[in-house]
Coordinates of C-alpha atoms and ligand atoms in Angstrom, one line a residue:
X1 CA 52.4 28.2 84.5
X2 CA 50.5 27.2 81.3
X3 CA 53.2 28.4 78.6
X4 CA 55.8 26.3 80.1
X5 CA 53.8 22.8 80.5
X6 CA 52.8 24.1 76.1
X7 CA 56.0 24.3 75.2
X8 CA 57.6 21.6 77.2
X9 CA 54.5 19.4 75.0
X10 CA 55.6 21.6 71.9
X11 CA 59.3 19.9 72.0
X12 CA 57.8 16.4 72.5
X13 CA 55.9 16.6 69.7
X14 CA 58.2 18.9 67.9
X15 CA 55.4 21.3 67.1
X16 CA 55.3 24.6 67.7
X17 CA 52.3 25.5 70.5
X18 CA 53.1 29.3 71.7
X19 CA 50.3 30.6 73.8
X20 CA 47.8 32.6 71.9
X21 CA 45.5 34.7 72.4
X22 CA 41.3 33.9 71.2
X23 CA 38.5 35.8 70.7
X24 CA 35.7 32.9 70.8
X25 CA 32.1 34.5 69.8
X26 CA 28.7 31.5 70.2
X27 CA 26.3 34.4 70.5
X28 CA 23.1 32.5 70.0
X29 CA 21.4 31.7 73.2
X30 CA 20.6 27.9 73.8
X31 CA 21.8 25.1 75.2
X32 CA 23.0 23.3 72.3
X33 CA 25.2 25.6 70.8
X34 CA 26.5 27.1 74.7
X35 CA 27.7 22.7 74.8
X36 CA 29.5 24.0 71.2
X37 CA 31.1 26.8 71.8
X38 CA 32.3 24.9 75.7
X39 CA 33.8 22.2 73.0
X40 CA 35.8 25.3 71.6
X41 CA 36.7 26.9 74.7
X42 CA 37.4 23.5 76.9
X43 CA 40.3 22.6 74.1
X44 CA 42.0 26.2 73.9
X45 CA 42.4 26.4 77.5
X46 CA 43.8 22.6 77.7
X47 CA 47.0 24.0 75.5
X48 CA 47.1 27.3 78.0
X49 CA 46.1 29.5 75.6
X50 CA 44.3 33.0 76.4
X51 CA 40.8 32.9 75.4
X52 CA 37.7 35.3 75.2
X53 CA 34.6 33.9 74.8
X54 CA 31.4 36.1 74.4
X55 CA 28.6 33.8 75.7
X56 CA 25.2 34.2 76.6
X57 CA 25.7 31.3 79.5
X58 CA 28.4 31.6 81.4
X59 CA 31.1 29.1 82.9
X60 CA 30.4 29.4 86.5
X61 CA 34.2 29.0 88.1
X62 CA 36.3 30.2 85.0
X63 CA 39.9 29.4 85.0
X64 CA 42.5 32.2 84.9
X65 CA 43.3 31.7 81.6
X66 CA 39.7 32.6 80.5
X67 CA 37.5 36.0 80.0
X68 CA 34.0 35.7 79.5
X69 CA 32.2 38.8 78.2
X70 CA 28.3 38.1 79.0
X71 CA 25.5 38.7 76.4
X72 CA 22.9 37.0 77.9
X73 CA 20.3 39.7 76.7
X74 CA 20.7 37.5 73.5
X75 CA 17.6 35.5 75.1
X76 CA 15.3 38.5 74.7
X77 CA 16.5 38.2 70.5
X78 CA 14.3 35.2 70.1
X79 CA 11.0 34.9 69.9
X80 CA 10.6 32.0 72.3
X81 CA 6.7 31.3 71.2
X82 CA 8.3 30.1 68.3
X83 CA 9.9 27.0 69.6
X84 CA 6.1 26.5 71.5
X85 CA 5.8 22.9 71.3
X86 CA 2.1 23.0 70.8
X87 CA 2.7 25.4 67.8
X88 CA 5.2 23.1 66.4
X89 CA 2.8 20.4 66.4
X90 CA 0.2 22.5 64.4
X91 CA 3.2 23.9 61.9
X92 CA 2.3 22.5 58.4
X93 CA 6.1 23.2 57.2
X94 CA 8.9 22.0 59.7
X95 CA 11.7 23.9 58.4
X96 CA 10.5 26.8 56.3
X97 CA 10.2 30.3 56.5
X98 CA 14.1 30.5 55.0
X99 CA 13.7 34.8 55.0
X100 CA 12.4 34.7 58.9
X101 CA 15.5 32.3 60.0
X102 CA 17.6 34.2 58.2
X103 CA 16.5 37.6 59.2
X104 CA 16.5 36.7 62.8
X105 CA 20.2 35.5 62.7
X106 CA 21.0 39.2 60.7
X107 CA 19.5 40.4 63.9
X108 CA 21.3 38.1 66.4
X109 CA 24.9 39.5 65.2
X110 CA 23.9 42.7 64.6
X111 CA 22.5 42.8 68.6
X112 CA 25.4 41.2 69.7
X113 CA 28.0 43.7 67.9
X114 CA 25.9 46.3 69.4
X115 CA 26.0 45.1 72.9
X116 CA 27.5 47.0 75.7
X117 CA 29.8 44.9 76.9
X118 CA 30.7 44.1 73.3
X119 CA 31.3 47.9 72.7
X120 CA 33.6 48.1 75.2
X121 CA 35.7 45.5 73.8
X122 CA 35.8 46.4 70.6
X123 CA 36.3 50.6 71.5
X124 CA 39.5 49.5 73.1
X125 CA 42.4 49.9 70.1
X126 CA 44.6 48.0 72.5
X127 CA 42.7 44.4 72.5
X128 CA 44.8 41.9 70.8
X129 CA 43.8 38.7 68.7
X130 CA 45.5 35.9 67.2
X131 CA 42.5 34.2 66.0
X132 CA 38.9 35.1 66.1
X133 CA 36.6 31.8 66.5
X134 CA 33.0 32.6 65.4
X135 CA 30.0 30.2 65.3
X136 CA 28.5 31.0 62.0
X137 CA 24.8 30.7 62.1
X138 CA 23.0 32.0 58.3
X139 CA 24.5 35.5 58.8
X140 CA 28.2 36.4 57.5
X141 CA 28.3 39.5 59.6
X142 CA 30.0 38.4 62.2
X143 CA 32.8 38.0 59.8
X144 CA 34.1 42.0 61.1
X145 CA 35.4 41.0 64.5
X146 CA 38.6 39.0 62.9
X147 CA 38.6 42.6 60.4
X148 CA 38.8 44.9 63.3
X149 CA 41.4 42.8 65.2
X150 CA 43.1 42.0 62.3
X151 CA 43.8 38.5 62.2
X152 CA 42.7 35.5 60.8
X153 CA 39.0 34.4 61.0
X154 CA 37.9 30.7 61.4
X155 CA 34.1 29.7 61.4
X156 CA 32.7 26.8 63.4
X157 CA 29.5 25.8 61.4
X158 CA 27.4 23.9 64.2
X159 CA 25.5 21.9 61.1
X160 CA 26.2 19.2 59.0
X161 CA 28.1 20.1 55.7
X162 CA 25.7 21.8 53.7
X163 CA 25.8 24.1 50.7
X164 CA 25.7 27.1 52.9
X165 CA 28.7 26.5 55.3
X166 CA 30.6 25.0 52.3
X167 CA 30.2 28.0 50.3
X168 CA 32.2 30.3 53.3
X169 CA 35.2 29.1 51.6
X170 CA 34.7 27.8 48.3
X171 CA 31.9 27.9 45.4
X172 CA 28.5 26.6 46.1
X173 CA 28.5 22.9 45.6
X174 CA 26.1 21.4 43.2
X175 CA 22.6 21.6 44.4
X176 CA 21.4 18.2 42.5
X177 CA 23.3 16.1 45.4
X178 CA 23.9 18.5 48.5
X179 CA 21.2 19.9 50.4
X180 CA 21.0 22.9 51.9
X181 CA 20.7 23.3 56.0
X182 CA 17.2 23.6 56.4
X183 CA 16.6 21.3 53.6
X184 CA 14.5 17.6 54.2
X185 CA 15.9 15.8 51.9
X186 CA 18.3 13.6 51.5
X187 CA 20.7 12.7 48.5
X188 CA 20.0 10.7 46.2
X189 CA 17.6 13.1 45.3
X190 CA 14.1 12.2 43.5
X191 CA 13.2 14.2 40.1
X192 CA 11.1 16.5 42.4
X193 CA 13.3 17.2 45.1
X194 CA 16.3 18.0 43.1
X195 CA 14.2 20.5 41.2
X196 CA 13.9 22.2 44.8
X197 CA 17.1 22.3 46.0
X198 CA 17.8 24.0 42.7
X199 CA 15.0 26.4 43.5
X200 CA 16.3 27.0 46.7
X201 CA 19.4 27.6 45.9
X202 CA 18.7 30.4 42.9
X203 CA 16.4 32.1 45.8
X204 CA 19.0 31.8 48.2
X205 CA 21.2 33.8 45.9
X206 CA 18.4 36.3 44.5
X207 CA 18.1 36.9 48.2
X208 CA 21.5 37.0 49.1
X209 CA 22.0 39.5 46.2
X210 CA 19.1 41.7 46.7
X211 CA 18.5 41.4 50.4
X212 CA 20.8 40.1 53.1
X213 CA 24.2 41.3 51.2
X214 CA 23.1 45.1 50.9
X215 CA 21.6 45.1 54.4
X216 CA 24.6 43.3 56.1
X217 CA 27.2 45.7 54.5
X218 CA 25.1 48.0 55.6
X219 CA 25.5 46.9 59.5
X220 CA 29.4 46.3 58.1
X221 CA 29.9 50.2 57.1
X222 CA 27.8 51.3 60.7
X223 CA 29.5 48.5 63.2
X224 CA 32.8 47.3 61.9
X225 CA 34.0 49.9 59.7
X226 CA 34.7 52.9 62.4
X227 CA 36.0 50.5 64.7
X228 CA 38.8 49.5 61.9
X229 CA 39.2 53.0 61.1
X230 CA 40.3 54.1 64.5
X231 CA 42.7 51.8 64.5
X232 CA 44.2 53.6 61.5
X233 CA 43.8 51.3 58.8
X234 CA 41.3 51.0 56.0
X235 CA 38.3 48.9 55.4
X236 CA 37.9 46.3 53.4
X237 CA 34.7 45.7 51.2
X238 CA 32.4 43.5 53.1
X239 CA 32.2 41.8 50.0
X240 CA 35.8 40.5 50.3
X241 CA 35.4 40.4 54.6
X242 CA 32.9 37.9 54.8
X243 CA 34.5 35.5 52.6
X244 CA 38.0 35.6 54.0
X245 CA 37.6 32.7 56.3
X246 CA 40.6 30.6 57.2
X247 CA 39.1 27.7 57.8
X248 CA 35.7 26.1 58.4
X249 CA 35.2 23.5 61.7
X250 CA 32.3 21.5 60.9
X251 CA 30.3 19.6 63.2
X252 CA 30.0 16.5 61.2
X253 CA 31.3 13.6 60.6
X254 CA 31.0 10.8 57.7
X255 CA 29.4 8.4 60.5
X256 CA 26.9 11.4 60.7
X257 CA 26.5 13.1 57.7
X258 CA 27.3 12.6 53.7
X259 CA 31.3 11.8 52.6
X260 CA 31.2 15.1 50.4
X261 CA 34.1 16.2 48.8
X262 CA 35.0 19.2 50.8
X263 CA 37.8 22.1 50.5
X264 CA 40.8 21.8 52.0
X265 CA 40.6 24.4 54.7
X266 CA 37.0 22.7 55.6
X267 CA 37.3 20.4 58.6
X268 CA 35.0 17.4 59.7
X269 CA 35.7 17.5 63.6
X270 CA 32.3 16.1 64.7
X271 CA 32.3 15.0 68.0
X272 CA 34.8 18.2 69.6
X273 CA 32.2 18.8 72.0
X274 CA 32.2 15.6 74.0
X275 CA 34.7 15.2 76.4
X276 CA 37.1 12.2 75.9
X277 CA 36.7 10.7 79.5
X278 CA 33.0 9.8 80.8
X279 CA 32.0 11.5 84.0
X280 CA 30.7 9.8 86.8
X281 CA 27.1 9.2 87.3
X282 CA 25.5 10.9 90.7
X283 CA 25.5 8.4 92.8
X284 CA 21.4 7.6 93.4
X285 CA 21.5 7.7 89.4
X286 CA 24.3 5.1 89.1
X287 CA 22.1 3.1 91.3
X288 CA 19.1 3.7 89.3
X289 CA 20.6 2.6 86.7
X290 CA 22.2 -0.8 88.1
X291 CA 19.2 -2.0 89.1
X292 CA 17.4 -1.8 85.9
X293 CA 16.9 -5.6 85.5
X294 CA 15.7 -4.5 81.8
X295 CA 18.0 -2.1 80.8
X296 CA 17.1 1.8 80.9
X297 CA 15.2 4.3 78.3
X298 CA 16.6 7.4 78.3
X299 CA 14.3 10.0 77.5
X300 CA 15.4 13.8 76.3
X301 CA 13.5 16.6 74.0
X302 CA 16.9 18.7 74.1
X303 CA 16.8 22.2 75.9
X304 CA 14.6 24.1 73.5
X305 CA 11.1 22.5 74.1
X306 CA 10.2 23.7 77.5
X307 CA 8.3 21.2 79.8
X308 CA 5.9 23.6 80.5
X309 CA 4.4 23.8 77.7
X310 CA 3.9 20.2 77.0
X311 CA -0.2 19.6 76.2
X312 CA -1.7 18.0 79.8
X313 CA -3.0 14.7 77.4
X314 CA 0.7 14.1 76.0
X315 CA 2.2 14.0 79.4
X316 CA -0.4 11.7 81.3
X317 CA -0.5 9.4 77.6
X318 CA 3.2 9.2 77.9
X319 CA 3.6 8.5 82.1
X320 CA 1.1 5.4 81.0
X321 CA 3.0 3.9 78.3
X322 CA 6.6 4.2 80.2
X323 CA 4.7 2.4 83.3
X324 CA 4.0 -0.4 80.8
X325 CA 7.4 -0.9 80.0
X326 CA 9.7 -3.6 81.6
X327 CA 12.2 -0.8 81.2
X328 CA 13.4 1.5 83.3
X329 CA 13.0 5.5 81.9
X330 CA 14.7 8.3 82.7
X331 CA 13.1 11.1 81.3
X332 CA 14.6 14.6 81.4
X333 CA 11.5 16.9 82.3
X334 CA 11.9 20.4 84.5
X335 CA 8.4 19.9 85.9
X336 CA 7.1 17.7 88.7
X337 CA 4.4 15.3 87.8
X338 CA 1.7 13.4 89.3
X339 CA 1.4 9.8 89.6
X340 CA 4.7 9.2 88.6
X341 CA 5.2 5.2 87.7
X342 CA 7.9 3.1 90.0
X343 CA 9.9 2.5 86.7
X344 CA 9.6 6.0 85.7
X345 CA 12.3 8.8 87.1
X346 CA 12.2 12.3 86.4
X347 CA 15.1 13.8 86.2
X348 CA 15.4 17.9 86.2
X349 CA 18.8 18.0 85.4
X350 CA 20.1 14.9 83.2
X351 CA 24.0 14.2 82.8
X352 CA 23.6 13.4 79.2
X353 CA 26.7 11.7 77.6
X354 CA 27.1 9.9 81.2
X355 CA 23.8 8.4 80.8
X356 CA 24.3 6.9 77.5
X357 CA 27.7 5.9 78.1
X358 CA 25.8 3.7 80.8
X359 CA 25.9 -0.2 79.5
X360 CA 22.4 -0.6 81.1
X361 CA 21.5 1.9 78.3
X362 CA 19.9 0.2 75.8
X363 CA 17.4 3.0 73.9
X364 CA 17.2 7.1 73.7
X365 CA 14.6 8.7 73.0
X366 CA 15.3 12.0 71.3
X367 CA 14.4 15.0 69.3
X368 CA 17.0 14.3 67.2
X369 CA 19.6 17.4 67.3
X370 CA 23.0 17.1 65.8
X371 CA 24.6 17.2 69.0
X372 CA 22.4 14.5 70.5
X373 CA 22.4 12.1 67.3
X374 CA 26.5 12.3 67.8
X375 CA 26.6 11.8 71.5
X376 CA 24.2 8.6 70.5
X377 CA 27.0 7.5 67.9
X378 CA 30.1 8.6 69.6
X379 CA 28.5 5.6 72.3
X380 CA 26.3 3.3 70.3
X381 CA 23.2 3.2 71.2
X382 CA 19.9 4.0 68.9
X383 CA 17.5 6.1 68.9
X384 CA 13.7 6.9 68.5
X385 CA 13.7 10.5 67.2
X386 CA 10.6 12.7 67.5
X387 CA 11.8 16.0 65.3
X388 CA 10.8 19.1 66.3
X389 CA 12.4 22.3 64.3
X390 CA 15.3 23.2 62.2
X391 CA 17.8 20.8 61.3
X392 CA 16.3 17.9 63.3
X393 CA 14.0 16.8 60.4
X394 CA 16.8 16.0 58.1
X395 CA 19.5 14.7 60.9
X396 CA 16.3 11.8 61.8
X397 CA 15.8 11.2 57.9
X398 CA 19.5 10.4 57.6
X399 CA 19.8 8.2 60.8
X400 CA 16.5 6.3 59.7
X401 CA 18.1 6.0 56.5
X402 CA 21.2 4.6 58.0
X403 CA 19.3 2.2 59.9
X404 CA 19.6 3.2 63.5
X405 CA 16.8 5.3 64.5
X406 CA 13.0 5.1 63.8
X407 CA 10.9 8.5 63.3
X408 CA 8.0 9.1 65.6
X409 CA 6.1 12.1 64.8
X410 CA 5.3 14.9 67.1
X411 CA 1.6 14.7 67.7
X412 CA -1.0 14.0 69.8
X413 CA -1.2 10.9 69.3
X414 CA 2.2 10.7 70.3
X415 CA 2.5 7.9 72.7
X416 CA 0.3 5.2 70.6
X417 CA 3.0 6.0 67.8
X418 CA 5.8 5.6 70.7
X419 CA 4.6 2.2 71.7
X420 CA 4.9 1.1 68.7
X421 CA 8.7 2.3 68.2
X422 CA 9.7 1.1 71.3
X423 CA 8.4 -2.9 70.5
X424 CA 10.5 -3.0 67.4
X425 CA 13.3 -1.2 68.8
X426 CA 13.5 -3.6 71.5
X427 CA 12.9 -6.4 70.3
X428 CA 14.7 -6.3 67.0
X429 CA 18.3 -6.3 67.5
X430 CA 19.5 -4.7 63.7
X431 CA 19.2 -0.9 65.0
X432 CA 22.0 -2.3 67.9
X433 CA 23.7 -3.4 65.8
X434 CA 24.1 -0.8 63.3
X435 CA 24.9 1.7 65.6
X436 CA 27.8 -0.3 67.0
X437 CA 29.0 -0.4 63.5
X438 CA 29.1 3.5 62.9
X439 CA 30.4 4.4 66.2
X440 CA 33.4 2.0 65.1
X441 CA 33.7 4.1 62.0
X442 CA 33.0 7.2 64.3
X443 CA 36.1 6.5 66.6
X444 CA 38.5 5.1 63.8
X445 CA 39.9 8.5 63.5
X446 CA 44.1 9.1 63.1
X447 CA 42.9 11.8 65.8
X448 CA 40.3 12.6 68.4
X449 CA 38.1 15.6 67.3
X450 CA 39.4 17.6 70.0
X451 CA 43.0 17.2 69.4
X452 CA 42.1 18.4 65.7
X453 CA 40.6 20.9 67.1
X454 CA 43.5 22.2 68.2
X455 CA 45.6 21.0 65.7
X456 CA 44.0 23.3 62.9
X457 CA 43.2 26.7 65.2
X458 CA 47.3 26.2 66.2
X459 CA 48.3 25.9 62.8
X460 CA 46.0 28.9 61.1
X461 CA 47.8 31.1 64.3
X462 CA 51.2 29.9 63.1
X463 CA 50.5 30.5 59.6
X464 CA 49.1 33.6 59.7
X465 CA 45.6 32.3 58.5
X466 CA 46.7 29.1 56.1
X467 CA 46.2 31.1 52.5
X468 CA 47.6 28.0 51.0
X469 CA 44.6 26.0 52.0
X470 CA 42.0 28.8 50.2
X471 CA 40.0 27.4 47.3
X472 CA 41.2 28.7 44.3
X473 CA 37.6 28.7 42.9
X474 CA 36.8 31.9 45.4
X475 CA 39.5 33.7 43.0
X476 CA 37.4 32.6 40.1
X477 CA 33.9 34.5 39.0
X478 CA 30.9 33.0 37.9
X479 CA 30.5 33.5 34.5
X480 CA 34.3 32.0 34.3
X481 CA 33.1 28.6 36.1
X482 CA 30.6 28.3 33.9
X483 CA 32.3 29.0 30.7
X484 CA 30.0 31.8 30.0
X485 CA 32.9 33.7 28.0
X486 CA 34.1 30.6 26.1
X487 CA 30.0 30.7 25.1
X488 CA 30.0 34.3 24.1
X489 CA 33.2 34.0 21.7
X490 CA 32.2 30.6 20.1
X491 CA 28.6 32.7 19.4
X492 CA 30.9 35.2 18.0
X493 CA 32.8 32.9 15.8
X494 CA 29.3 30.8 14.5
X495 CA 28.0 34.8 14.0
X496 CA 31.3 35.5 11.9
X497 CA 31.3 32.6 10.1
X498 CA 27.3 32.7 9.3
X499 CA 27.8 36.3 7.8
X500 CA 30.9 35.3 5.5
X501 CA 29.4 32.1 4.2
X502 CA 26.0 34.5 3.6
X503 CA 27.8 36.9 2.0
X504 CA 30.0 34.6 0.1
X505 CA 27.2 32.6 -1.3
X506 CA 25.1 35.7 -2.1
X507 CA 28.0 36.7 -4.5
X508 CA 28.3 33.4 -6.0
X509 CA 24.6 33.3 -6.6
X510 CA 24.5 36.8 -8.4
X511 CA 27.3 36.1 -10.4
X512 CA 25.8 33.4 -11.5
X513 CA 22.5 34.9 -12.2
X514 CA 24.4 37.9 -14.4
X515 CA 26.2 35.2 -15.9
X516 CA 22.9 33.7 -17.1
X517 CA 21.7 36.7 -18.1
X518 CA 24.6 36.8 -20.4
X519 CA 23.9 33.4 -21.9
X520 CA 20.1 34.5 -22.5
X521 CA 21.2 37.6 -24.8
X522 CA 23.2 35.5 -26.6
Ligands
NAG601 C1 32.1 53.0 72.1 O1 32.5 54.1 71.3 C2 31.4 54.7 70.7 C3 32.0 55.8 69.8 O2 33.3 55.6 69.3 C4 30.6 55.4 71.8 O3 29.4 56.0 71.2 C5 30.1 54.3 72.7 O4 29.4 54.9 73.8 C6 31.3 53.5 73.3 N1 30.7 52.4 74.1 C7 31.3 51.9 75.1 C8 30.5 50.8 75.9 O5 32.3 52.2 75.5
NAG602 C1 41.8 38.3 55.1 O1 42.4 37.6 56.2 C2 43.8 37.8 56.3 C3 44.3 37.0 57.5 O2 43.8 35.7 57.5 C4 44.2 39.2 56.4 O3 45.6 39.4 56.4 C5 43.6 40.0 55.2 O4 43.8 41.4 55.4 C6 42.1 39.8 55.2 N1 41.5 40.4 54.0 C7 40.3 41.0 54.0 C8 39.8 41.5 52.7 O5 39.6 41.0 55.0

């Protein structure tokens, strides 16, 4: 039923749109990256093609046309005390401990490759791929699925462009104006900082070299390797497998991010994940909402930060301050609490991008995820961001710096730092405004993300993984891109030429000297 519609569209537009069949792998268990991975998912299926998706959430109602393969033990892989928010609050560093993120990730693929239901896919020689989507998250391993079905690998990089998801497909970009993905700063850099994103960058590779490489070949040669034997062919170094990407989807955008020069087969579809028409509001919400004489606060920490553990003083600090407000708030919290204000609504479940489509919307209140800070561009309105962990510190620092969001910081002092956000946000109108102006830039796209989306997966099927978009750097070592052998011979020719005009001069002088000598005896 599908093909037919896909290739009735594929004359129209006079492209070619065969059904194919994906393997889609988002093994990392949270929200955020589940509402990623959907993006992917949602768009395949919209053309009719066949798609796998291992997940650790699963669609509830899949359509025919999908397989999910469950690896919801991926939530035991974390160690949720880590994302504690009262431990976050006390963390001296926001984003550190590099080896431990990484490390953890390792771990993610390597439990994930090793899961049952995983196993069973992967011992059957008569699965079939096109394409093999993964969601690349600091480890490369993952890179074997597209080797064992032998097709054509694409990476979805969740992050902004960064040095790391850049470097999939092309040489590391120069660290004195990109930062890396856990990085906090933002380019230009100062003296200081671009010393440390040097730093970080020669670690990185030290690391990679000496650490992570060796022990995720060795995963490679235990996991991968006999599953691409028995299908009688031989295995590539993991060396060559991890950077053999097609193509990188990025979730960024330059509304979002930094205009970086990026390598052809890198695409910018920020914004996939959204879907193009606005759904509904519930209907006691859509009255909540049209009510609000004064326009509604929308209130959400993300997914990660469970109510729960919120500190008692925090909570009752922050149900005074909204009861202050002329606003109305809608704050997303799974807990009940006491003494709730009349302007105040709790809402366990919260219908995000509906909310903020809302023109009675006039603030959000966020922790300042990627996906969150492009749901607030995608429909204009700004933001007080209270970071929290990973990437967030460095999305806020670029959205205060474009002038649509103030920082708050997590503490507990929290809501007498909030109050004062809220005033200026409210009552100055340049944050509005701004944001209006870089959700026009946002939408003033030839395409929609999505359609992109599809565009690129579509043509790396067709094309049997675009080699003609590959960086011809990845072809060219090191110690050629920095000239290193052009150094060695012009030390060779200075050497050579130092020696001869020694040698020469040293003849000259003791022919003179015997000459001399002659004149003396005469
Ligand atoms: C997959 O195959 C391996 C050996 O080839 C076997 O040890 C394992 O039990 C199989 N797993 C499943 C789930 O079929
Ligand atoms: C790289 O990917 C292409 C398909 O995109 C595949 O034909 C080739 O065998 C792969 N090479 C390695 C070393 O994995």
């Amino acid at each position: 039923m599908a093909l037919p519609i896909c290739l009735f569209l594929g004359l129209l537009l006079s492209s070619s749109c065969e059904a194919y069949k994906a393997l889609v792998v988002f093994g990392m268990p949270s929200n955020s990256h589940f509402n990623l991975g959907n993006g992917v998912v949602r768009n395949l299926l919209k053309d009719g093609h066949e798609v796998t998706y291992v997940t650790p959430i699963e669609y509830k109602n899949p359509p025919p046309n999908l397989r999910q393969i469950d690896v919801s033990s991926n939530f035991n892989a974390l160690p949720s005390d880590k994302i504690n928010i009262k431990i976050l609050m006390e963390a001296p560093t926001p984003s550190g401990h590099r080896k431990f993120v990484k490390m953890l990730m390792i771990n993610l693929v390597r439990r994930t490759l090793e899961h049952e239901n995983i196993q069973r896919l992967l011992n059957d020689t008569n699965e079939h791929f096109d394409v093999v989507i993964v969601e690349h998250m600091f480890s490369d391993l993952s890179a074997g699925y597209a080797t064992i079905f032998n097709c054509p690998l694409i990476w979805v990089s969740p992050v902004e462009v960064n040095s790391l998801s850049m470097g999939l497909v092309d040489v590391l970009p120069n660290p004195a104006y990109t930062s890396d993905a856990l990085s906090l700063y933002m380019p230009p850099f100062n003296f200081l900082e671009r010393l440390e994103e040097l730093w970080i960058r020669i670690t990185d590779e030290y690391n990679d070299y000496m650490v992570y490489e060796p022990l995720e070949a060795a995963e490679y040669e235990r996991l991968i390797v006999p599953q691409i034997q028995k299908r009688g062919r031989q295995a590539p170094p993991y060396s060559k497998v991890r950077y053999n990407a097609s193509l990188v989807l990025g979730n960024s955008h330059v509304s979002i991010g930094l205009p970086l020069g990026l390598p052809q087969n890198y695409k910018s579809i920020g914004g996939y994940h959204i879907e193009e028409e606005v759904k509904p509001l519930p209907e006691d919400l859509e009255k909540i909402m049209m009510s609000a004489k004064n326009g509604v606060i929308y209130f959400s920490m993300g997914s990660n930060l469970k109510s729960k553990d919120w500190p008692e003083e925090i909570k009752r600090d922050l149900l005074k301050l909204f009861g202050e407000l002329k606003q109305t708030v809608l704050w997303k919290f799974e807990e009940e609490l006491p003494n709730v204000p009349k302007n105040v609504h709790i809402l366990k479940w919260a219908p995000q991008p509906s909310i903020l489509a809302h023109p009675k919307c006039v603030l959000f209140i966020t922790h300042g995820g990627l996906l969150s800070t492009t749901e607030t561009i995608h429909y204009g309105v700004p933001t007080i961001a209270i970071p929290v962990f990973g990437d967030q510190f460095i999305n806020v620092k670029k959205a205060v710096t474009r002038g649509f969001a103030l920082q708050v910081k997590l503490s507990y002092s929290l809501a007498t730092d909030l109050k004062v956000a809220i005033q200026e946000m409210l009552h100055n109108p340049k944050y509005r405004q701004r944001v209006k102006e870089l959700s026009y830039i946002y939408h003033d796209r030839p395409v929609k993300p999505g359609a992109e989306l599809r565009h690129w997966v579509q043509h790396v099927v067709n094309t049997r993984g675009a080699p003609h978009l590959r960086s011809p750097a990845l072809l060219v070592p090191l110690y050629q891109r920095l000239y290193l052998d052009l150094i060695a011979l012009l030390l060779v020719i200075l050497r050579v030429l130092y020696v001869l005009l020694r040698n020469l001069y040293r003849r000259i002088k003791s022919k003179k000297i015997v000459s001399n000598k002659k004149d003396k005896k005469n």
